Amino acid sequence: MRSILIIGAGKSTSSLVRFLLKASTQEDLQLIIGDISIDNARSLAADHPNAKAIQLDIFDKANRQEAIQNADIVISMLPARFHIEVAKDCVKFNKNMVTASYVSKEMEALDKEVKEKGLTFMNEIGVDPGIDHMSAMQVIDRIRAQGGKMLLFESFTGGLVAPESDDNLWNYKFTWNPRNVVVAGQGAAAEFMQAGQYKYIPYQRLFRRTEFLSIPKYGRFEGLANRNSLAYRSIYGLENIPTIYRGTLRRIGFSKAWNVFVQLGLTDDTYVMQDTERMSYRSFVNSFLPYSPTDSVELKLRLSLKIDQDDLIWDKLVELDIFNSEKIIGLKNATPAQALQKILEDKWTLKPEDKDMIVMYHKFGFELDGERKQIDSTMVSIGEDQTYTAMAKTVGLPVGIAALKILNGEIKKPGVLRPIYPEIYNPILKSLEDYDIKFEETEKEFIGYNPDQLN
């Protein structure tokens, strides 16, 4: 049997394993599922005759290399920073590799050697990055093939709670790593282009500069700029495009309320606070407000940020129980961001019966035969349950499909790759349609921006 080594048995691996096990008999596959926790690996293997669970510590070089050496292809579902050790071993032992993570500088540095050995290292083949690349490039290449000129590309993706499980004022729950949500946008300013003008949004303004958009059957959303949209000009071959903007989706009103945390400093992750293991939620909030011998924490917060008592933002804050003097942070030497994450997890963790949702939206503006046109392309995927989530589905299925096509010789392109080539994205997108991951397109007139004004 052909052996597929899957390293990492986290939440995003469930749909990947189910897909490959379903194909295992016909494709003559054996899955080796390795994780630092043998229990996590066994849970995914589920006593299937074509699956084997092993304990795999990627920091144990001998253990790691033995597993990789015995595989026909390696899938790394580890946190992104750990891929490189796996990748170096795959080069050493001539193994193809698949990851869902962004191509790091260290991974890119392996490209020459990977090509020389005729290996395929497929990266960025999850949902975002992954499905976003493939669906965008399919439309962009189609427009170019018709002789069209790209004028605008905007793309947004959101991991959200499904409508049937949306039961809080924020219209949000954690559907992926909570830490990444709390610290999102920090660091360098968001960079993008609109109507030929470079635009920058520093972190302290990020949650007050949003775009609104509508998804058929699912209503209105707001888009927040991602850190660096400009990098995609070269990746997508859009070097001369006047507008390129990538972002994250939330329901309308989320960002304005989240900005309260930003302005207070609750999302800061650069220093530790004192006595957080005994600090109450109320004391945590009060730590960032001026002292007053008479005013309550609630009043000080409203006055500091000019929040009216009847503002919906106030109701959202109260709903999170952040003024509770009995609930304790309970984390030693926590940063403000870590303390805030603890508070939010109390309210935003998905319940056992909850479902998540992935929403993706692309907007393409182009000129063809003297006419300006626009294509809106949208995709929505709803999770099944807390094991087979929409996040796990949209990450795991592209990874599994790509791995199988590489193993079967259907994808042969060598190098450290993203799925931006027709011979890669067309068959994978076609396969994803069988799992109801498909895009709906609407064509309309492109109005764009006024070229006579500085926007």
mmCIF file of N, CA and C in Angstrom, residues 165-208:
data_model
loop_
_atom_site.group_PDB
_atom_site.id
_atom_site.type_symbol
_atom_site.label_atom_id
_atom_site.label_comp_id
_atom_site.label_asym_id
_atom_site.label_seq_id
_atom_site.Cartn_x
_atom_site.Cartn_y
_atom_site.Cartn_z
ATOM 1 N N SER A 165 -26.562 29.221 14.452
ATOM 2 C CA SER A 165 -25.876 29.189 15.753
ATOM 3 C C SER A 165 -25.460 30.574 16.218
ATOM 4 N N ASP A 166 -25.923 31.590 15.517
ATOM 5 C CA ASP A 166 -25.572 32.978 15.817
ATOM 6 C C ASP A 166 -26.517 33.500 16.897
ATOM 7 N N ASP A 167 -26.068 33.464 18.152
ATOM 8 C CA ASP A 167 -26.959 33.800 19.256
ATOM 9 C C ASP A 167 -26.369 34.825 20.215
ATOM 10 N N ASN A 168 -25.395 35.634 19.745
ATOM 11 C CA ASN A 168 -24.899 36.715 20.604
ATOM 12 C C ASN A 168 -24.887 38.030 19.839
ATOM 13 N N LEU A 169 -24.757 39.121 20.572
ATOM 14 C CA LEU A 169 -24.851 40.450 19.972
ATOM 15 C C LEU A 169 -23.693 40.771 19.039
ATOM 16 N N TRP A 170 -22.572 40.072 19.213
ATOM 17 C CA TRP A 170 -21.409 40.308 18.365
ATOM 18 C C TRP A 170 -21.513 39.575 17.028
ATOM 19 N N ASN A 171 -22.470 38.652 16.917
ATOM 20 C CA ASN A 171 -22.605 37.807 15.717
ATOM 21 C C ASN A 171 -21.287 37.111 15.401
ATOM 22 N N TYR A 172 -20.625 36.642 16.464
ATOM 23 C CA TYR A 172 -19.310 36.043 16.289
ATOM 24 C C TYR A 172 -19.028 35.026 17.379
ATOM 25 N N LYS A 173 -18.318 33.932 16.991
ATOM 26 C CA LYS A 173 -17.735 32.974 17.931
ATOM 27 C C LYS A 173 -16.406 32.510 17.356
ATOM 28 N N PHE A 174 -15.548 31.981 18.214
ATOM 29 C CA PHE A 174 -14.254 31.511 17.744
ATOM 30 C C PHE A 174 -14.435 30.233 16.926
ATOM 31 N N THR A 175 -14.015 30.294 15.679
ATOM 32 C CA THR A 175 -14.071 29.109 14.816
ATOM 33 C C THR A 175 -12.671 28.635 14.434
ATOM 34 N N TRP A 176 -11.645 29.346 14.908
ATOM 35 C CA TRP A 176 -10.270 28.932 14.706
ATOM 36 C C TRP A 176 -9.469 29.464 15.888
ATOM 37 N N ASN A 177 -8.162 29.511 15.774
ATOM 38 C CA ASN A 177 -7.306 29.865 16.892
ATOM 39 C C ASN A 177 -7.691 31.218 17.507
ATOM 40 N N PRO A 178 -8.194 31.239 18.749
ATOM 41 C CA PRO A 178 -8.621 32.502 19.364
ATOM 42 C C PRO A 178 -7.508 33.533 19.475
ATOM 43 N N ARG A 179 -6.305 33.077 19.724
ATOM 44 C CA ARG A 179 -5.193 34.022 19.859
ATOM 45 C C ARG A 179 -5.013 34.832 18.575
ATOM 46 N N ASN A 180 -5.116 34.170 17.424
ATOM 47 C CA ASN A 180 -4.946 34.881 16.154
ATOM 48 C C ASN A 180 -6.019 35.941 15.951
ATOM 49 N N VAL A 181 -7.200 35.703 16.503
ATOM 50 C CA VAL A 181 -8.278 36.678 16.397
ATOM 51 C C VAL A 181 -7.970 37.892 17.276
ATOM 52 N N VAL A 182 -7.507 37.639 18.499
ATOM 53 C CA VAL A 182 -7.269 38.725 19.454
ATOM 54 C C VAL A 182 -6.147 39.653 18.989
ATOM 55 N N VAL A 183 -5.103 39.107 18.410
ATOM 56 C CA VAL A 183 -3.953 39.939 18.016
ATOM 57 C C VAL A 183 -3.964 40.289 16.528
ATOM 58 N N ALA A 184 -5.031 39.976 15.827
ATOM 59 C CA ALA A 184 -5.101 40.221 14.385
ATOM 60 C C ALA A 184 -4.851 41.688 14.050
ATOM 61 N N GLY A 185 -4.034 41.908 13.017
ATOM 62 C CA GLY A 185 -3.799 43.260 12.513
ATOM 63 C C GLY A 185 -2.662 44.001 13.162
ATOM 64 N N GLN A 186 -2.064 43.429 14.212
ATOM 65 C CA GLN A 186 -0.988 44.136 14.905
ATOM 66 C C GLN A 186 0.313 44.051 14.101
ATOM 67 N N GLY A 187 1.194 44.979 14.344
ATOM 68 C CA GLY A 187 2.457 45.019 13.606
ATOM 69 C C GLY A 187 2.422 46.120 12.570
ATOM 70 N N ALA A 188 2.902 45.800 11.382
ATOM 71 C CA ALA A 188 2.955 46.803 10.318
ATOM 72 C C ALA A 188 1.549 47.217 9.888
ATOM 73 N N ALA A 189 1.452 48.406 9.317
ATOM 74 C CA ALA A 189 0.168 48.906 8.827
ATOM 75 C C ALA A 189 -0.335 48.045 7.668
ATOM 76 N N ALA A 190 -1.650 47.967 7.527
ATOM 77 C CA ALA A 190 -2.238 47.312 6.366
ATOM 78 C C ALA A 190 -1.917 48.154 5.127
ATOM 79 N N GLU A 191 -1.512 47.481 4.047
ATOM 80 C CA GLU A 191 -1.143 48.165 2.808
ATOM 81 C C GLU A 191 -1.972 47.618 1.647
ATOM 82 N N PHE A 192 -2.492 48.524 0.826
ATOM 83 C CA PHE A 192 -3.247 48.107 -0.356
ATOM 84 C C PHE A 192 -3.265 49.258 -1.345
ATOM 85 N N MET A 193 -3.938 49.059 -2.472
ATOM 86 C CA MET A 193 -4.057 50.113 -3.486
ATOM 87 C C MET A 193 -5.512 50.307 -3.862
ATOM 88 N N GLN A 194 -5.916 51.562 -3.980
ATOM 89 C CA GLN A 194 -7.242 51.890 -4.485
ATOM 90 C C GLN A 194 -7.112 53.000 -5.519
ATOM 91 N N ALA A 195 -7.598 52.720 -6.723
ATOM 92 C CA ALA A 195 -7.587 53.692 -7.824
ATOM 93 C C ALA A 195 -6.196 54.267 -8.061
ATOM 94 N N GLY A 196 -5.194 53.402 -7.997
ATOM 95 C CA GLY A 196 -3.832 53.809 -8.276
ATOM 96 C C GLY A 196 -3.119 54.504 -7.133
ATOM 97 N N GLN A 197 -3.786 54.626 -5.984
ATOM 98 C CA GLN A 197 -3.193 55.287 -4.823
ATOM 99 C C GLN A 197 -2.818 54.256 -3.758
ATOM 100 N N TYR A 198 -1.601 54.346 -3.246
ATOM 101 C CA TYR A 198 -1.213 53.490 -2.130
ATOM 102 C C TYR A 198 -1.960 53.946 -0.876
ATOM 103 N N LYS A 199 -2.506 52.979 -0.157
ATOM 104 C CA LYS A 199 -3.253 53.279 1.054
ATOM 105 C C LYS A 199 -2.660 52.492 2.227
ATOM 106 N N TYR A 200 -2.703 53.100 3.414
ATOM 107 C CA TYR A 200 -2.159 52.481 4.617
ATOM 108 C C TYR A 200 -3.146 52.668 5.767
ATOM 109 N N ILE A 201 -3.336 51.613 6.532
ATOM 110 C CA ILE A 201 -4.178 51.721 7.722
ATOM 111 C C ILE A 201 -3.379 51.213 8.917
ATOM 112 N N PRO A 202 -2.953 52.110 9.813
ATOM 113 C CA PRO A 202 -2.244 51.653 11.007
ATOM 114 C C PRO A 202 -3.207 50.912 11.938
ATOM 115 N N TYR A 203 -2.628 50.117 12.837
ATOM 116 C CA TYR A 203 -3.443 49.254 13.700
ATOM 117 C C TYR A 203 -4.507 50.029 14.463
ATOM 118 N N GLN A 204 -4.168 51.202 14.975
ATOM 119 C CA GLN A 204 -5.126 51.936 15.809
ATOM 120 C C GLN A 204 -6.321 52.459 15.009
ATOM 121 N N ARG A 205 -6.250 52.380 13.673
ATOM 122 C CA ARG A 205 -7.380 52.802 12.830
ATOM 123 C C ARG A 205 -8.021 51.646 12.068
ATOM 124 N N LEU A 206 -7.430 50.475 12.195
ATOM 125 C CA LEU A 206 -7.840 49.347 11.354
ATOM 126 C C LEU A 206 -9.319 49.003 11.501
ATOM 127 N N PHE A 207 -9.828 49.043 12.724
ATOM 128 C CA PHE A 207 -11.199 48.590 12.959
ATOM 129 C C PHE A 207 -12.231 49.704 12.775
ATOM 130 N N ARG A 208 -11.760 50.864 12.313
ATOM 131 C CA ARG A 208 -12.693 51.916 11.945
ATOM 132 C C ARG A 208 -12.629 52.229 10.461
#
